[in-house]
CSV table of C-alpha atoms and ligand atoms in Angstrom, one decimal:
chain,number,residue,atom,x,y,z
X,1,UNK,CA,27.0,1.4,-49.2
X,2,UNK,CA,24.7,0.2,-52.2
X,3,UNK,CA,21.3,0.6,-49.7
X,4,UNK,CA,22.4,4.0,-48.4
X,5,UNK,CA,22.8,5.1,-52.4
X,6,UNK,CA,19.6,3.7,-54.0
X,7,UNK,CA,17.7,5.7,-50.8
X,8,UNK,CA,19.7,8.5,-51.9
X,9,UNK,CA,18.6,8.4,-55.6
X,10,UNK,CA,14.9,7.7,-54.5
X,11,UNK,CA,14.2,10.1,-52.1
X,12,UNK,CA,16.1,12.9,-54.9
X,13,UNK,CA,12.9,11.4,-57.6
X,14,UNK,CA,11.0,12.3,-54.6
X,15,UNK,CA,9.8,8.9,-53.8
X,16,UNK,CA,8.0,8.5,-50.6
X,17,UNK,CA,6.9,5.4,-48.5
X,18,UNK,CA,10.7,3.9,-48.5
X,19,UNK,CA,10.8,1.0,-45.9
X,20,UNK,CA,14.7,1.1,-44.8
X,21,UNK,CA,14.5,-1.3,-41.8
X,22,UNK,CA,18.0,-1.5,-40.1
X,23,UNK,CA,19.7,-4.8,-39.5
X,24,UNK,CA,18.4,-5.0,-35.7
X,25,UNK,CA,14.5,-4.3,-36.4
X,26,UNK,CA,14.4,-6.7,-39.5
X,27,UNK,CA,17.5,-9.9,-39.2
X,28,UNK,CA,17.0,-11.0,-43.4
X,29,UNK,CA,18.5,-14.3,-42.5
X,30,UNK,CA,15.5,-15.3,-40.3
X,31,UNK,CA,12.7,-16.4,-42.8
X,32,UNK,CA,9.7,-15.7,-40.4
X,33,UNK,CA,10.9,-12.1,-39.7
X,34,UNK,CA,11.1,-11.4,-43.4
X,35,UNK,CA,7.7,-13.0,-43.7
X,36,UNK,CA,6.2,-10.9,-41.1
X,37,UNK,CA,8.1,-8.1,-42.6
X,38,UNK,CA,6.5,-8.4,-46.0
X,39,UNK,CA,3.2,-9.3,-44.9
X,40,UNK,CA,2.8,-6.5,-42.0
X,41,UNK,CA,4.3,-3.3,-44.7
X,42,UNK,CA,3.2,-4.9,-48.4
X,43,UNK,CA,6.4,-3.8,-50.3
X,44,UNK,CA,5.6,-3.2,-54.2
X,45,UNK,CA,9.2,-3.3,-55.3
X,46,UNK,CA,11.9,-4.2,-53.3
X,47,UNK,CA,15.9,-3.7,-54.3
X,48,UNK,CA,17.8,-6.6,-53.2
X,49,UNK,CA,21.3,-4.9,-51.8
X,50,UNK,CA,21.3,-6.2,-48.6
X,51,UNK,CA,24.4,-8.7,-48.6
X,52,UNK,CA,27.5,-10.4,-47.1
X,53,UNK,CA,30.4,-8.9,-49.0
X,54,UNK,CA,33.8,-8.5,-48.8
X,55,UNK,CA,37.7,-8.2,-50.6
X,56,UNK,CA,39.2,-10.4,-51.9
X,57,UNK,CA,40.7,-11.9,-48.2
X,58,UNK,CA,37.8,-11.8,-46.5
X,59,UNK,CA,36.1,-13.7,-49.1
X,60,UNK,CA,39.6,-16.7,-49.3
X,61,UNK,CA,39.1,-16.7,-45.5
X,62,UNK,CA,35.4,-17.0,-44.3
X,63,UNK,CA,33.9,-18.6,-47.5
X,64,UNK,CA,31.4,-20.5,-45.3
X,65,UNK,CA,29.9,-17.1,-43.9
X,66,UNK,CA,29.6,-15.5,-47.4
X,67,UNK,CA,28.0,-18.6,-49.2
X,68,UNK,CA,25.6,-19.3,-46.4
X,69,UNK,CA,24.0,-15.6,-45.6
X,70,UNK,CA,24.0,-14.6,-48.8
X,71,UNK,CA,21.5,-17.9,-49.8
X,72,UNK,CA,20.0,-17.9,-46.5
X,73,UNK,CA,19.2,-13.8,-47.2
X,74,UNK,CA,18.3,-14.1,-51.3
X,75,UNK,CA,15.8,-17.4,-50.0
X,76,UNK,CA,14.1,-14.9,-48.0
X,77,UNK,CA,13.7,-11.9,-49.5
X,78,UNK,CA,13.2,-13.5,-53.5
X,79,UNK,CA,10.7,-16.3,-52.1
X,80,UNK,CA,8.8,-13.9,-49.7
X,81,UNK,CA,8.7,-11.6,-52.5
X,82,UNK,CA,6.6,-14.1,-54.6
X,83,UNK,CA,4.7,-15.2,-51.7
X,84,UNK,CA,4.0,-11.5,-51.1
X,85,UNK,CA,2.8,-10.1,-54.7
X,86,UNK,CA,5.8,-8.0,-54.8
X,87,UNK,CA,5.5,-6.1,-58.1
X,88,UNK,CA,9.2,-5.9,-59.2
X,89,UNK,CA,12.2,-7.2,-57.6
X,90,UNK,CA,15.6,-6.2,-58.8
X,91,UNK,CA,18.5,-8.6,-57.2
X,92,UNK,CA,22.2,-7.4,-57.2
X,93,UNK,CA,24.7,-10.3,-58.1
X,94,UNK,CA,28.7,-9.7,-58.7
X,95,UNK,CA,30.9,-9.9,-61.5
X,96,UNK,CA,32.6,-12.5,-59.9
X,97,UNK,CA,29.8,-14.7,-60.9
X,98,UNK,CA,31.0,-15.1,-64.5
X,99,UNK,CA,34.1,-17.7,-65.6
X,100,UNK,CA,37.5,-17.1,-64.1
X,101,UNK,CA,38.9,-17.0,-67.5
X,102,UNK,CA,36.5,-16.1,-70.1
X,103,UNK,CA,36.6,-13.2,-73.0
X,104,UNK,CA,37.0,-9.5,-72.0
X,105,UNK,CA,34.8,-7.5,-71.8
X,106,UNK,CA,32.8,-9.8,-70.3
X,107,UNK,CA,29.0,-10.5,-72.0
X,108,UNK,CA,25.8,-11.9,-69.9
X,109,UNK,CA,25.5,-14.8,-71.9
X,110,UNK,CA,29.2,-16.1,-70.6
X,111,UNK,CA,27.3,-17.1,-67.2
X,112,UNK,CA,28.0,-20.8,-66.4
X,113,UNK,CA,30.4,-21.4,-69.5
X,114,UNK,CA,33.7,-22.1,-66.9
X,115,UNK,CA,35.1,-22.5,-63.9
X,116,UNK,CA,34.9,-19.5,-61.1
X,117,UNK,CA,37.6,-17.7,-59.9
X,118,UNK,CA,38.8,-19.8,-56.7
X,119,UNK,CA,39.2,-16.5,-53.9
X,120,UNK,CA,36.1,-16.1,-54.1
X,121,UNK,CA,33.8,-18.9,-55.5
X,122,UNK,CA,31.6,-19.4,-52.4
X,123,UNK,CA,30.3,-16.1,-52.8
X,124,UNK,CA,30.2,-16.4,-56.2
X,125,UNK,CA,28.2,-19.5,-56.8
X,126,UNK,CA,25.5,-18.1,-53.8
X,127,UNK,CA,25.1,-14.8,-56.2
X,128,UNK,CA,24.8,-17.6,-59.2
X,129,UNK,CA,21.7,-19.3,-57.2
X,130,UNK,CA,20.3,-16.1,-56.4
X,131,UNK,CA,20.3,-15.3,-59.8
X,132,UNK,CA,18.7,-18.9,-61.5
X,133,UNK,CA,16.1,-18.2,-58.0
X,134,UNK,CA,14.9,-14.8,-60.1
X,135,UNK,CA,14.7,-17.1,-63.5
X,136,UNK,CA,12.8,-20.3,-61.2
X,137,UNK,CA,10.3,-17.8,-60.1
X,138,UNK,CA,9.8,-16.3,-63.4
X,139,UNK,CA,9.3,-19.2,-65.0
X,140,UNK,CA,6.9,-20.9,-63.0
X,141,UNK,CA,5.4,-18.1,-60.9
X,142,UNK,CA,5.1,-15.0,-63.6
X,143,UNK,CA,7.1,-12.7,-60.8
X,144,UNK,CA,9.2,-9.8,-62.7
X,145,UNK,CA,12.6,-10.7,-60.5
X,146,UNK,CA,15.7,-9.0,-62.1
X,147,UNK,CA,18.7,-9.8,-62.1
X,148,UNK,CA,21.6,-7.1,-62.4
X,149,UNK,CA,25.3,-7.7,-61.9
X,150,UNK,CA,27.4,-4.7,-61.1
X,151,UNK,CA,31.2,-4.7,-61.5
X,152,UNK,CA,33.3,-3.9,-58.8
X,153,UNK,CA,32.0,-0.9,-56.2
X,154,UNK,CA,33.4,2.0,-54.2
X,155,UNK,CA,31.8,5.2,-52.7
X,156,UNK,CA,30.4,6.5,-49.3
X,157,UNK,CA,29.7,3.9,-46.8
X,158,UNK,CA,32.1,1.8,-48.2
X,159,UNK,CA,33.8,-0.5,-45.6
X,160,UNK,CA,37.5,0.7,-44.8
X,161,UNK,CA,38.3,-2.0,-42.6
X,162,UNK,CA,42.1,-3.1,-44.0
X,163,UNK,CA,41.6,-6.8,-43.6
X,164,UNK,CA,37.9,-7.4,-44.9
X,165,UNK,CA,37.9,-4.4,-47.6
X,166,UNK,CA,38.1,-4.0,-51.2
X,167,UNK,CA,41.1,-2.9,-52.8
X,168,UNK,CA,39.9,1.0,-53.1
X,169,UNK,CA,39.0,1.5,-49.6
X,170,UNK,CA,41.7,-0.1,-48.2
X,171,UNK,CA,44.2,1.8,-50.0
X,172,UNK,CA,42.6,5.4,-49.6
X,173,UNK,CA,43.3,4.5,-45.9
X,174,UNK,CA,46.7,3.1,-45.9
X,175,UNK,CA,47.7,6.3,-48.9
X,176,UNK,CA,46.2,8.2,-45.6
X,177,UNK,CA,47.6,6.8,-42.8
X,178,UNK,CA,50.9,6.9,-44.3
X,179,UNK,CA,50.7,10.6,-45.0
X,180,UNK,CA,49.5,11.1,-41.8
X,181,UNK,CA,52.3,9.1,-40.1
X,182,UNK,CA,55.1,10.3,-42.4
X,183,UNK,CA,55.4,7.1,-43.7
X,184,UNK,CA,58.4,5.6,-46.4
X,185,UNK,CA,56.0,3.6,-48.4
X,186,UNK,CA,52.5,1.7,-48.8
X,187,UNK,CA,52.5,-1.7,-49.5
X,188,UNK,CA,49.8,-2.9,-51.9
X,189,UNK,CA,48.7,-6.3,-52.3
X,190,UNK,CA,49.8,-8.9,-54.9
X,191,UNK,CA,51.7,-7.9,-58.2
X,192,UNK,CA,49.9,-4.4,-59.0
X,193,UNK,CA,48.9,-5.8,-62.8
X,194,UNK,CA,45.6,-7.2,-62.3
X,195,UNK,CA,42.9,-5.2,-64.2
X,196,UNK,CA,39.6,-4.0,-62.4
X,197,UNK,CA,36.5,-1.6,-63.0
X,198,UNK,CA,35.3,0.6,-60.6
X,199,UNK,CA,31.9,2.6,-60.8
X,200,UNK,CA,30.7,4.7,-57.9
X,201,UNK,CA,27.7,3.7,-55.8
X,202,UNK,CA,25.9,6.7,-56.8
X,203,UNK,CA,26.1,5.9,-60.1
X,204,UNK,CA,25.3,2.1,-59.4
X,205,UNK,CA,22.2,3.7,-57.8
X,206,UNK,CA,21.2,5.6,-60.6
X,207,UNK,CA,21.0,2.5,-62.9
X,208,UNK,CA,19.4,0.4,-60.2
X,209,UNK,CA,16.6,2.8,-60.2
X,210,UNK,CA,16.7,3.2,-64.5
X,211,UNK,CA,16.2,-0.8,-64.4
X,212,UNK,CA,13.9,-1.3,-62.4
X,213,UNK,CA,11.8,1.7,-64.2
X,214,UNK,CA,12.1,-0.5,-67.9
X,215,UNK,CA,9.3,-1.8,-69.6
X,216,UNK,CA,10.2,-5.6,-70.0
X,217,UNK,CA,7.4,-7.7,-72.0
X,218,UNK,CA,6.6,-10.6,-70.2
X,219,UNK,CA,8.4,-12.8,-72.4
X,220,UNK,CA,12.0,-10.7,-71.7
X,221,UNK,CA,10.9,-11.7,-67.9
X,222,UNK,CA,10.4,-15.6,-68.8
X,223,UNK,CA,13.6,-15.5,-71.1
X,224,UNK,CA,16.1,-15.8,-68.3
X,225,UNK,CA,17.4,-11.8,-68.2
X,226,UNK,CA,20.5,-10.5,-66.7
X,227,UNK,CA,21.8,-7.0,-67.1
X,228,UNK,CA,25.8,-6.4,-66.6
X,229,UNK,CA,26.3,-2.7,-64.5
X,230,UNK,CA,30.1,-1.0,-64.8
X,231,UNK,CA,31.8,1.9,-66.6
X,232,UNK,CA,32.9,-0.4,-69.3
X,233,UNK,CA,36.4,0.6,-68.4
X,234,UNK,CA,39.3,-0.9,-66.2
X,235,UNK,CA,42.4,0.1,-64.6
X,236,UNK,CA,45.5,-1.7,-63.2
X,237,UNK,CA,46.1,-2.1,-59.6
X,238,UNK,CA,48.8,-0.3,-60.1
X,239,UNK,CA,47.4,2.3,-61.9
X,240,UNK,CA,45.0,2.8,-59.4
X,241,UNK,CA,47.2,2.7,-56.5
X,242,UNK,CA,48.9,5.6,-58.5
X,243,UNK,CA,45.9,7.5,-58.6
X,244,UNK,CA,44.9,7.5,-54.9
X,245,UNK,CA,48.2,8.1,-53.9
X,246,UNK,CA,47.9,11.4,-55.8
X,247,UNK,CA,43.9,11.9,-54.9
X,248,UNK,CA,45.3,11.2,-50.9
X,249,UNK,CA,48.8,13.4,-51.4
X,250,UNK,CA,51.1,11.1,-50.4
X,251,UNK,CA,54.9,11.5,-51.5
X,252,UNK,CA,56.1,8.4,-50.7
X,253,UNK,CA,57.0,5.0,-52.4
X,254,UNK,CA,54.8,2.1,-53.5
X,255,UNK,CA,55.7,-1.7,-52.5
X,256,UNK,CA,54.0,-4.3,-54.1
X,257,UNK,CA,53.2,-7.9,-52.2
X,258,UNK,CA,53.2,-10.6,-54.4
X,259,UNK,CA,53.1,-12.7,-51.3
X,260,UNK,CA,49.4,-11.7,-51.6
X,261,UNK,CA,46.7,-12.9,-54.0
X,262,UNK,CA,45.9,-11.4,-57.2
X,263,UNK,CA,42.8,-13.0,-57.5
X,264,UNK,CA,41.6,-12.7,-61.3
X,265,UNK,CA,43.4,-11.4,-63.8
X,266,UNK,CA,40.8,-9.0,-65.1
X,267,UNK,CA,36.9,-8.6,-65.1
X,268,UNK,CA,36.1,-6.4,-67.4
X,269,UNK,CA,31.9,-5.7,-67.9
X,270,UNK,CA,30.2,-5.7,-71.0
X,271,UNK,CA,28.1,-3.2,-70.5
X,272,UNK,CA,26.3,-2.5,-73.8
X,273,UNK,CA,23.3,-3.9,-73.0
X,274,UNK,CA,22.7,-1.1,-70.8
X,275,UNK,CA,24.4,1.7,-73.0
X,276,UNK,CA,21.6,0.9,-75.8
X,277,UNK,CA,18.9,1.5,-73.1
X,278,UNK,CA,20.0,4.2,-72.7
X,279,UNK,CA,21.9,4.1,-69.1
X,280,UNK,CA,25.6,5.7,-68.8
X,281,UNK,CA,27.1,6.4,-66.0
X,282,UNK,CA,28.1,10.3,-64.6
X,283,UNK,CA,31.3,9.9,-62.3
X,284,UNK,CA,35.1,9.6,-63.4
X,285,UNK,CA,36.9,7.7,-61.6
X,286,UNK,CA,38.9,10.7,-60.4
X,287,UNK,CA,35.7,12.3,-59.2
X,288,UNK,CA,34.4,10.0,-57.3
X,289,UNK,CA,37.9,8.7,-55.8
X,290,UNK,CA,37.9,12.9,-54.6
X,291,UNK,CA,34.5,12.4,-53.4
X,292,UNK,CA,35.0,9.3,-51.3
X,293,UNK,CA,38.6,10.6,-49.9
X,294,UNK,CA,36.6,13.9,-48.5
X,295,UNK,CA,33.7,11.5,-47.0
X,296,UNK,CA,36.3,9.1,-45.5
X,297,UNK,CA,38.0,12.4,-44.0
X,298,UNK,CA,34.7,13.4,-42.4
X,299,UNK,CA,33.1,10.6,-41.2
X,300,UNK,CA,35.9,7.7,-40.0
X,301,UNK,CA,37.4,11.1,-37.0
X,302,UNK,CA,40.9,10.1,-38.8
N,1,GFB,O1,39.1,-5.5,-54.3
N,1,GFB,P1,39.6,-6.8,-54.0
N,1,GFB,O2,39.8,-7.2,-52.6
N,1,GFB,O3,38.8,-7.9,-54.7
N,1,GFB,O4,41.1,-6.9,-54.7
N,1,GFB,P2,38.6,-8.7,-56.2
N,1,GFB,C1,41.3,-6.4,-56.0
N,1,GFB,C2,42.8,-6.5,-56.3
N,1,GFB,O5,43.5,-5.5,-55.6
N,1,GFB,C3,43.5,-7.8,-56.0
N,1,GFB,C4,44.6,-6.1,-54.9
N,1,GFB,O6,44.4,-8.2,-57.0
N,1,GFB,C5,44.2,-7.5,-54.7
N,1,GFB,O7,45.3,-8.3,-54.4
N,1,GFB,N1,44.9,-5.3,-53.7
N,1,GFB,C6,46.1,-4.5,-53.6
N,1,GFB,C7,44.2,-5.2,-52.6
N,1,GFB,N2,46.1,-4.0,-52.3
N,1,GFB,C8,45.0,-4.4,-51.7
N,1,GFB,C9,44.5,-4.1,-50.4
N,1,GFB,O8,45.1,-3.4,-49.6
N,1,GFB,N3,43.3,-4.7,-50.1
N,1,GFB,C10,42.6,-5.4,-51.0
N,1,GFB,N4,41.4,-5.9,-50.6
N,1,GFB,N5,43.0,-5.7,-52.2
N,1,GFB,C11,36.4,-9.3,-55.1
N,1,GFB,C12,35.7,-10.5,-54.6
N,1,GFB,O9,37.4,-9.7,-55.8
N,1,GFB,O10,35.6,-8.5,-55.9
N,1,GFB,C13,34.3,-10.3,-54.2
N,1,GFB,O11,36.5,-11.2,-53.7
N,1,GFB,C14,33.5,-9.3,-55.0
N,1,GFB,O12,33.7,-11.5,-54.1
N,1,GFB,C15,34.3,-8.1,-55.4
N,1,GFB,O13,33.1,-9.9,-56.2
N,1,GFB,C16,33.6,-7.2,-56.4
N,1,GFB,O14,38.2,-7.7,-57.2
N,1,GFB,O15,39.8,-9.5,-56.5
């Protein structure tokens, strides 16, 4: 979803030379493929997407699988970028790396000042070593490796699967399928009052591509940088299930699962960092929920 978007975004600047190798021609958890890789096509600057995500189920169930790719795919691609001269690298983390329970709206410097959130701590603490990797190798190798954590994500591409999803795919598809079906209700998951952000992958994009265009001094490089990515607001569960309900066209009732997890109770991005370089993003929330609806409708034959 994230890859598809940043192409997107360069090719509109007109950027040429784009090396988009698919997963079967270039496997980023094997170490000499990645090598060759780099060494054979020279990347200058290389955006660091690729990676094993997931809800918040998928991430309680198969912990193993998301802490071990996503190391075994950030050791390749960060140290091969050193090895490699790579220019600028810009590494995609999670807000789910930051403290289960710490202030809202959530600031960069809150990294590693509490516990993690326990659904989804395997993943979390992998995106945290990916992210101390870029620091390590700025340090002692003078690479410009930056790190950039976006808040929760949604848009074309997105996986719709309703097991191994995130919240706003899955329920686009169970608002559809109950429409479709004639449906009583749609159950969401857990108690409908956690809080989340959503931004749009396009937009995500956008500021992947205004990041990695910043002049950063040397020093900002060495001084251990980190760059929060969201809309800066959030919405309930609830809320949200309200809204594609009425995005989707559905007429029936909402049932809440408390069997379910919650997960955190909100994650909030501070996102002022950013704002004062100048970087806001375009979509509403409405927008882009329209937007991803009509690609869901074209592209999944429901
Ligand atoms: O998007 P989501 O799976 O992940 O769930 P997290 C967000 C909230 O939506 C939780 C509720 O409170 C879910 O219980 N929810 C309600 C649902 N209905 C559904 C449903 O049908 N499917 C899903 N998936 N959720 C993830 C992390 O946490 O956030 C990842 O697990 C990653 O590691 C990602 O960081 C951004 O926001 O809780």
């Amino acid at each position: 979803m994230i890859g598809s978007a940043i192409i997107r975004r360069l090719e509109a600047a007109g950027c040429c030379n784009i090396l988009t190798p698919a997963r079967k021609e270039l496997d980023l958890m094997d170490s000499i493929a990645v090598s060759d890789y780099f060494e054979k096509t020279k990347p200058e600057y290389v955006f660091l997407a690729a990676a094993k995500v997931g809800g918040i189920m998928a991430n309680s169930r198969f912990p193993a699988d998301f802490i071990y790719q996503n190391i075994c795919i950030q050791n390749n691609v960060i140290h091969t970028s050193y090895r490699t001269n790579v220019k600028k690298m810009l590494f995609l983390g999670s807000s789910c790396i930051y403290p289960r329970d710490c202030p809202q709206p959530i600031k960069e410097e809150y990294l590693m000042t509490g516990p993690l959130e326990q659904t989804n701590s395997a993943y979390g603490v992998a995106k945290i070593s990916g992210v101390q990797m870029c620091w390590a190798y700025n340090k002692q190798y003078q690479t410009k490796f930056l790190p950039v954590m976006p808040t929760n994500l949604y848009g074309m591409n997105d996986n719709f699967d309703l097991e191994t999803s995130h919240v706003l795919p899955a329920l686009i598809r169970k608002f559809h399928e109950a429409k479709v079906s004639g449906a009583d209700s749609v159950t969401v998951w857990g108690t409908g009052s956690p809080m989340r952000e959503f931004l749009f992958a396009d937009d995500l994009a956008d500021a992947c591509v205004f990041v990695m265009d910043m002049d950063m001094t040397d020093d900002e490089y060495v001084n251990n940088p980190l760059i929060n990515i969201g809309t800066g607001k959030d919405i309930s569960i609830k809320e949200l299930a309200l809204l594609i309900k009425e995005v989707v066209g559905y007429s029936g009732n909402i049932v809440f699962d408390a069997s379910k997890p919650d997960g955190t109770a909100r994650k909030l991005l501070d996102v002022s960092k950013l704002e004062k370089s100048g970087w806001t993003p375009l979509k509403s929330l409405q927008d882009g929920l329209t937007e991803t609806y009509n690609w869901y409708l074209e592209n999944t034959g429901e």
